[in-house]
PDB file of C-alpha atoms in Angstrom:
ATOM      1  CA  UNK A   1     147.672 114.818  88.758  1.00 51.00           C
ATOM      2  CA  UNK A   2     147.965 115.086  92.527  1.00 52.00           C
ATOM      3  CA  UNK A   3     145.139 114.478  94.959  1.00 55.00           C
ATOM      4  CA  UNK A   4     145.118 118.156  95.950  1.00 55.00           C
ATOM      5  CA  UNK A   5     144.735 119.287  92.332  1.00 54.00           C
ATOM      6  CA  UNK A   6     142.012 116.697  91.730  1.00 50.00           C
ATOM      7  CA  UNK A   7     140.114 117.909  94.802  1.00 50.00           C
ATOM      8  CA  UNK A   8     140.328 121.554  93.662  1.00 51.00           C
ATOM      9  CA  UNK A   9     139.094 120.639  90.168  1.00 52.00           C
ATOM     10  CA  UNK A  10     136.200 118.668  91.650  1.00 52.00           C
ATOM     11  CA  UNK A  11     135.234 121.586  93.884  1.00 53.00           C
ATOM     12  CA  UNK A  12     135.406 124.015  90.964  1.00 52.00           C
ATOM     13  CA  UNK A  13     133.133 121.833  88.841  1.00 55.00           C
ATOM     14  CA  UNK A  14     130.708 121.124  91.683  1.00 52.00           C
ATOM     15  CA  UNK A  15     130.279 124.754  92.667  1.00 53.00           C
ATOM     16  CA  UNK A  16     130.545 126.356  89.230  1.00 53.00           C
ATOM     17  CA  UNK A  17     126.863 127.271  89.146  1.00 48.00           C
ATOM     18  CA  UNK A  18     127.235 129.155  92.437  1.00 49.00           C
ATOM     19  CA  UNK A  19     130.263 131.055  91.220  1.00 48.00           C
ATOM     20  CA  UNK A  20     129.014 132.374  87.911  1.00 53.00           C
ATOM     21  CA  UNK A  21     131.140 135.497  88.209  1.00 52.00           C
ATOM     22  CA  UNK A  22     134.431 133.622  88.630  1.00 51.00           C
ATOM     23  CA  UNK A  23     136.474 133.122  85.518  1.00 57.00           C
ATOM     24  CA  UNK A  24     137.446 129.478  85.170  1.00 57.00           C
ATOM     25  CA  UNK A  25     140.138 128.741  82.602  1.00 60.00           C
ATOM     26  CA  UNK A  26     141.569 125.283  82.916  1.00 61.00           C
ATOM     27  CA  UNK A  27     144.445 126.072  80.564  1.00 65.00           C
ATOM     28  CA  UNK A  28     145.770 128.801  82.917  1.00 66.00           C
ATOM     29  CA  UNK A  29     144.879 127.349  86.294  1.00 68.00           C
ATOM     30  CA  UNK A  30     142.265 128.398  88.781  1.00 66.00           C
ATOM     31  CA  UNK A  31     142.275 131.475  90.965  1.00 71.00           C
ATOM     32  CA  UNK A  32     140.874 129.783  94.058  1.00 70.00           C
ATOM     33  CA  UNK A  33     140.551 133.046  95.994  1.00 75.00           C
ATOM     34  CA  UNK A  34     138.425 134.617  93.240  1.00 73.00           C
ATOM     35  CA  UNK A  35     136.308 131.448  93.044  1.00 68.00           C
ATOM     36  CA  UNK A  36     135.592 131.381  96.797  1.00 69.00           C
ATOM     37  CA  UNK A  37     134.721 135.099  96.808  1.00 73.00           C
ATOM     38  CA  UNK A  38     132.308 134.715  93.878  1.00 70.00           C
ATOM     39  CA  UNK A  39     130.743 131.577  95.377  1.00 66.00           C
ATOM     40  CA  UNK A  40     130.035 133.417  98.620  1.00 66.00           C
ATOM     41  CA  UNK A  41     128.063 136.068  96.740  1.00 66.00           C
ATOM     42  CA  UNK A  42     125.702 133.574  95.071  1.00 64.00           C
ATOM     43  CA  UNK A  43     122.096 133.211  96.190  1.00 62.00           C
ATOM     44  CA  UNK A  44     121.211 130.171  98.226  1.00 55.00           C
ATOM     45  CA  UNK A  45     117.972 128.675  96.902  1.00 54.00           C
ATOM     46  CA  UNK A  46     115.149 128.427  99.410  1.00 51.00           C
ATOM     47  CA  UNK A  47     113.899 124.930 100.202  1.00 50.00           C
ATOM     48  CA  UNK A  48     110.817 123.727  98.377  1.00 48.00           C
ATOM     49  CA  UNK A  49     107.667 123.819 100.493  1.00 47.00           C
ATOM     50  CA  UNK A  50     106.897 120.512 102.191  1.00 46.00           C
ATOM     51  CA  UNK A  51     104.277 118.462 100.366  1.00 48.00           C
ATOM     52  CA  UNK A  52     101.590 117.018 102.537  1.00 49.00           C
ATOM     53  CA  UNK A  53     100.909 113.315 102.313  1.00 55.00           C
ATOM     54  CA  UNK A  54      97.855 113.462 104.536  1.00 65.00           C
ATOM     55  CA  UNK A  55      94.779 111.925 103.056  1.00 75.00           C
ATOM     56  CA  UNK A  56      96.250 109.336 100.702  1.00 86.00           C
ATOM     57  CA  UNK A  57      93.907 106.363 100.936  1.00 89.00           C
ATOM     58  CA  UNK A  58      94.981 102.876  99.910  1.00 91.00           C
ATOM     59  CA  UNK A  59      94.163  99.177 100.133  1.00 93.00           C
ATOM     60  CA  UNK A  60      96.383  96.272 101.057  1.00 93.00           C
ATOM     61  CA  UNK A  61      96.270  93.069  98.992  1.00 95.00           C
ATOM     62  CA  UNK A  62      96.636  89.574 100.407  1.00 96.00           C
ATOM     63  CA  UNK A  63      97.211  86.510  98.176  1.00 97.00           C
ATOM     64  CA  UNK A  64      97.727  82.778  98.665  1.00 97.00           C
ATOM     65  CA  UNK A  65      98.275  79.810  96.372  1.00 97.00           C
ATOM     66  CA  UNK A  66      96.086  76.743  96.731  1.00 96.00           C
ATOM     67  CA  UNK A  67      96.852  73.344  95.204  1.00 95.00           C
ATOM     68  CA  UNK A  68      94.488  70.570  94.140  1.00 94.00           C
ATOM     69  CA  UNK A  69      95.928  67.119  93.556  1.00 91.00           C
ATOM     70  CA  UNK A  70      94.436  64.113  91.815  1.00 86.00           C
ATOM     71  CA  UNK A  71      91.829  61.916  93.444  1.00 81.00           C
ATOM     72  CA  UNK A  72      89.129  59.365  92.691  1.00 82.00           C
ATOM     73  CA  UNK A  73      86.367  61.614  94.040  1.00 87.00           C
ATOM     74  CA  UNK A  74      86.055  65.310  94.855  1.00 92.00           C
ATOM     75  CA  UNK A  75      89.278  66.972  96.033  1.00 93.00           C
ATOM     76  CA  UNK A  76      89.456  69.772  98.648  1.00 95.00           C
ATOM     77  CA  UNK A  77      92.340  72.228  99.057  1.00 95.00           C
ATOM     78  CA  UNK A  78      93.821  73.501 102.310  1.00 96.00           C
ATOM     79  CA  UNK A  79      92.356  76.706 103.792  1.00 97.00           C
ATOM     80  CA  UNK A  80      93.815  80.107 102.963  1.00 97.00           C
ATOM     81  CA  UNK A  81      93.392  82.950 105.482  1.00 97.00           C
ATOM     82  CA  UNK A  82      93.328  86.336 103.733  1.00 97.00           C
ATOM     83  CA  UNK A  83      93.081  89.871 105.153  1.00 96.00           C
ATOM     84  CA  UNK A  84      92.904  93.270 103.475  1.00 96.00           C
ATOM     85  CA  UNK A  85      92.827  96.747 104.954  1.00 95.00           C
ATOM     86  CA  UNK A  86      91.767 100.203 103.803  1.00 95.00           C
ATOM     87  CA  UNK A  87      94.089 102.801 105.326  1.00 93.00           C
ATOM     88  CA  UNK A  88      94.760 106.515 105.269  1.00 92.00           C
ATOM     89  CA  UNK A  89      98.256 107.971 105.308  1.00 91.00           C
ATOM     90  CA  UNK A  90      98.873 110.581 107.993  1.00 90.00           C
ATOM     91  CA  UNK A  91     102.000 112.685 108.439  1.00 89.00           C
ATOM     92  CA  UNK A  92     103.194 114.695 111.424  1.00 86.00           C
ATOM     93  CA  UNK A  93     106.153 117.126 111.427  1.00 84.00           C
ATOM     94  CA  UNK A  94     109.177 116.128 113.491  1.00 82.00           C
ATOM     95  CA  UNK A  95     111.252 118.866 115.192  1.00 79.00           C
ATOM     96  CA  UNK A  96     114.139 119.805 112.920  1.00 75.00           C
ATOM     97  CA  UNK A  97     116.832 119.832 115.603  1.00 74.00           C
ATOM     98  CA  UNK A  98     120.359 120.969 114.672  1.00 77.00           C
ATOM     99  CA  UNK A  99     120.115 119.989 111.010  1.00 75.00           C
ATOM    100  CA  UNK A 100     117.436 122.508 110.047  1.00 74.00           C
ATOM    101  CA  UNK A 101     115.852 119.914 107.761  1.00 79.00           C
ATOM    102  CA  UNK A 102     112.086 119.644 107.531  1.00 76.00           C
ATOM    103  CA  UNK A 103     111.222 116.080 108.478  1.00 81.00           C
ATOM    104  CA  UNK A 104     107.878 114.294 108.554  1.00 83.00           C
ATOM    105  CA  UNK A 105     106.926 111.020 110.169  1.00 86.00           C
ATOM    106  CA  UNK A 106     104.247 109.304 108.056  1.00 88.00           C
ATOM    107  CA  UNK A 107     102.245 106.245 108.966  1.00 88.00           C
ATOM    108  CA  UNK A 108      99.201 104.325 107.764  1.00 89.00           C
ATOM    109  CA  UNK A 109      96.136 104.449 110.001  1.00 91.00           C
ATOM    110  CA  UNK A 110      93.676 101.574 109.402  1.00 92.00           C
ATOM    111  CA  UNK A 111      90.127 102.539 108.433  1.00 93.00           C
ATOM    112  CA  UNK A 112      88.439  99.235 107.579  1.00 95.00           C
ATOM    113  CA  UNK A 113      89.414  95.558 107.461  1.00 96.00           C
ATOM    114  CA  UNK A 114      88.142  92.520 105.548  1.00 96.00           C
ATOM    115  CA  UNK A 115      89.005  88.868 106.232  1.00 96.00           C
ATOM    116  CA  UNK A 116      88.157  85.735 104.273  1.00 97.00           C
ATOM    117  CA  UNK A 117      88.860  82.036 104.704  1.00 97.00           C
ATOM    118  CA  UNK A 118      88.980  80.365 101.288  1.00 97.00           C
ATOM    119  CA  UNK A 119      88.922  76.702 100.185  1.00 97.00           C
ATOM    120  CA  UNK A 120      88.629  75.058  96.786  1.00 97.00           C
ATOM    121  CA  UNK A 121      86.569  71.986  95.948  1.00 96.00           C
ATOM    122  CA  UNK A 122      87.160  70.257  92.611  1.00 94.00           C
ATOM    123  CA  UNK A 123      84.578  67.860  91.215  1.00 91.00           C
ATOM    124  CA  UNK A 124      85.967  64.459  90.143  1.00 90.00           C
ATOM    125  CA  UNK A 125      88.397  64.774  87.218  1.00 89.00           C
ATOM    126  CA  UNK A 126      91.461  63.017  85.904  1.00 88.00           C
ATOM    127  CA  UNK A 127      94.950  64.460  86.163  1.00 88.00           C
ATOM    128  CA  UNK A 128      98.267  63.089  84.910  1.00 88.00           C
ATOM    129  CA  UNK A 129     100.094  60.973  87.540  1.00 86.00           C
ATOM    130  CA  UNK A 130     101.729  63.170  90.211  1.00 87.00           C
ATOM    131  CA  UNK A 131     100.253  66.384  88.764  1.00 91.00           C
ATOM    132  CA  UNK A 132      98.477  69.080  90.715  1.00 93.00           C
ATOM    133  CA  UNK A 133      96.581  72.183  89.754  1.00 95.00           C
ATOM    134  CA  UNK A 134      97.501  75.543  91.285  1.00 96.00           C
ATOM    135  CA  UNK A 135      95.190  78.512  91.835  1.00 97.00           C
ATOM    136  CA  UNK A 136      95.913  81.932  93.316  1.00 97.00           C
ATOM    137  CA  UNK A 137      93.269  83.583  95.475  1.00 97.00           C
ATOM    138  CA  UNK A 138      93.599  87.300  96.343  1.00 97.00           C
ATOM    139  CA  UNK A 139      91.648  89.675  98.573  1.00 96.00           C
ATOM    140  CA  UNK A 140      91.837  93.432  98.017  1.00 96.00           C
ATOM    141  CA  UNK A 141      89.223  95.334  99.982  1.00 94.00           C
ATOM    142  CA  UNK A 142      85.927  93.542  99.421  1.00 94.00           C
ATOM    143  CA  UNK A 143      87.094  92.066  96.104  1.00 96.00           C
ATOM    144  CA  UNK A 144      87.999  88.359  96.167  1.00 96.00           C
ATOM    145  CA  UNK A 145      89.596  86.931  93.003  1.00 96.00           C
ATOM    146  CA  UNK A 146      90.456  83.379  91.973  1.00 96.00           C
ATOM    147  CA  UNK A 147      93.068  83.043  89.217  1.00 96.00           C
ATOM    148  CA  UNK A 148      94.179  79.749  87.658  1.00 96.00           C
ATOM    149  CA  UNK A 149      97.970  79.356  87.577  1.00 96.00           C
ATOM    150  CA  UNK A 150      98.446  75.727  86.442  1.00 94.00           C
ATOM    151  CA  UNK A 151      95.245  73.963  85.330  1.00 94.00           C
ATOM    152  CA  UNK A 152      94.285  71.082  83.048  1.00 93.00           C
ATOM    153  CA  UNK A 153      90.625  71.995  82.440  1.00 92.00           C
ATOM    154  CA  UNK A 154      88.529  75.089  81.732  1.00 93.00           C
ATOM    155  CA  UNK A 155      86.473  74.944  84.931  1.00 93.00           C
ATOM    156  CA  UNK A 156      82.973  76.221  85.588  1.00 94.00           C
ATOM    157  CA  UNK A 157      83.150  78.162  88.849  1.00 94.00           C
ATOM    158  CA  UNK A 158      80.619  78.514  91.675  1.00 95.00           C
ATOM    159  CA  UNK A 159      81.131  80.554  94.844  1.00 96.00           C
ATOM    160  CA  UNK A 160      79.436  80.010  98.212  1.00 96.00           C
ATOM    161  CA  UNK A 161      79.702  82.030 101.426  1.00 94.00           C
ATOM    162  CA  UNK A 162      81.037  85.428 102.465  1.00 92.00           C
ATOM    163  CA  UNK A 163      83.401  85.138 105.460  1.00 92.00           C
ATOM    164  CA  UNK A 164      84.168  81.490 104.721  1.00 96.00           C
ATOM    165  CA  UNK A 165      84.242  81.118 100.955  1.00 96.00           C
ATOM    166  CA  UNK A 166      84.141  77.846  99.038  1.00 96.00           C
ATOM    167  CA  UNK A 167      84.934  77.882  95.317  1.00 97.00           C
ATOM    168  CA  UNK A 168      83.555  74.772  93.573  1.00 96.00           C
ATOM    169  CA  UNK A 169      85.358  73.923  90.321  1.00 95.00           C
ATOM    170  CA  UNK A 170      83.579  71.700  87.820  1.00 93.00           C
ATOM    171  CA  UNK A 171      85.427  70.391  84.733  1.00 91.00           C
ATOM    172  CA  UNK A 172      83.543  70.173  81.434  1.00 90.00           C
ATOM    173  CA  UNK A 173      81.728  66.888  80.793  1.00 84.00           C
ATOM    174  CA  UNK A 174      83.629  64.325  78.738  1.00 69.00           C
ATOM    175  CA  UNK A 175      82.458  63.918  75.146  1.00 43.00           C
ATOM    176  CA  UNK A 176      80.720  60.548  74.464  1.00 45.00           C
ATOM    177  CA  UNK A 177      83.141  57.868  73.358  1.00 39.00           C
ATOM    178  CA  UNK A 178      86.212  59.816  74.478  1.00 43.00           C
ATOM    179  CA  UNK A 179      88.393  59.073  77.465  1.00 48.00           C
ATOM    180  CA  UNK A 180      88.519  61.791  80.202  1.00 47.00           C
ATOM    181  CA  UNK A 181      92.137  62.831  79.995  1.00 48.00           C
ATOM    182  CA  UNK A 182      93.771  66.224  79.843  1.00 48.00           C
TER     183      UNK A 182
END
């Protein structure tokens, strides 16, 4: 099949819905003139009305991972700086120009912002040699979450502070007569 024939067949298939009145019989060939005439008489659908995005409100989420290594006494993590923002989406129409397309430029306008500095403090505990425990801390709006990722103990958790937050992690007490080991 030649490239010209392939192109005609592709055009016939692509525009078949617009040319409902044209008779297409692949076993006899295509009357291209009849097809073009029928396609020109079809109705062009009107564009869907533009949907407004104005007013969508959202929150950003900021996360960091903090590690706690082994130590003889209490162990402190590095600081994590977290920020979250409440925003509203606003859209403005852009002049259509030569294309005739309806275009919008949308952006997020900040409404409110929260920041937190977070550290972890682990009470004395034993870890396997070279091991460290990993926690993920996330801020979304006012909500601050601490999630264990890799831990060796079920910790009791205490939180202090608002802008500068310190999470104190306390492992369970060792049972009498048993060695403190994970």
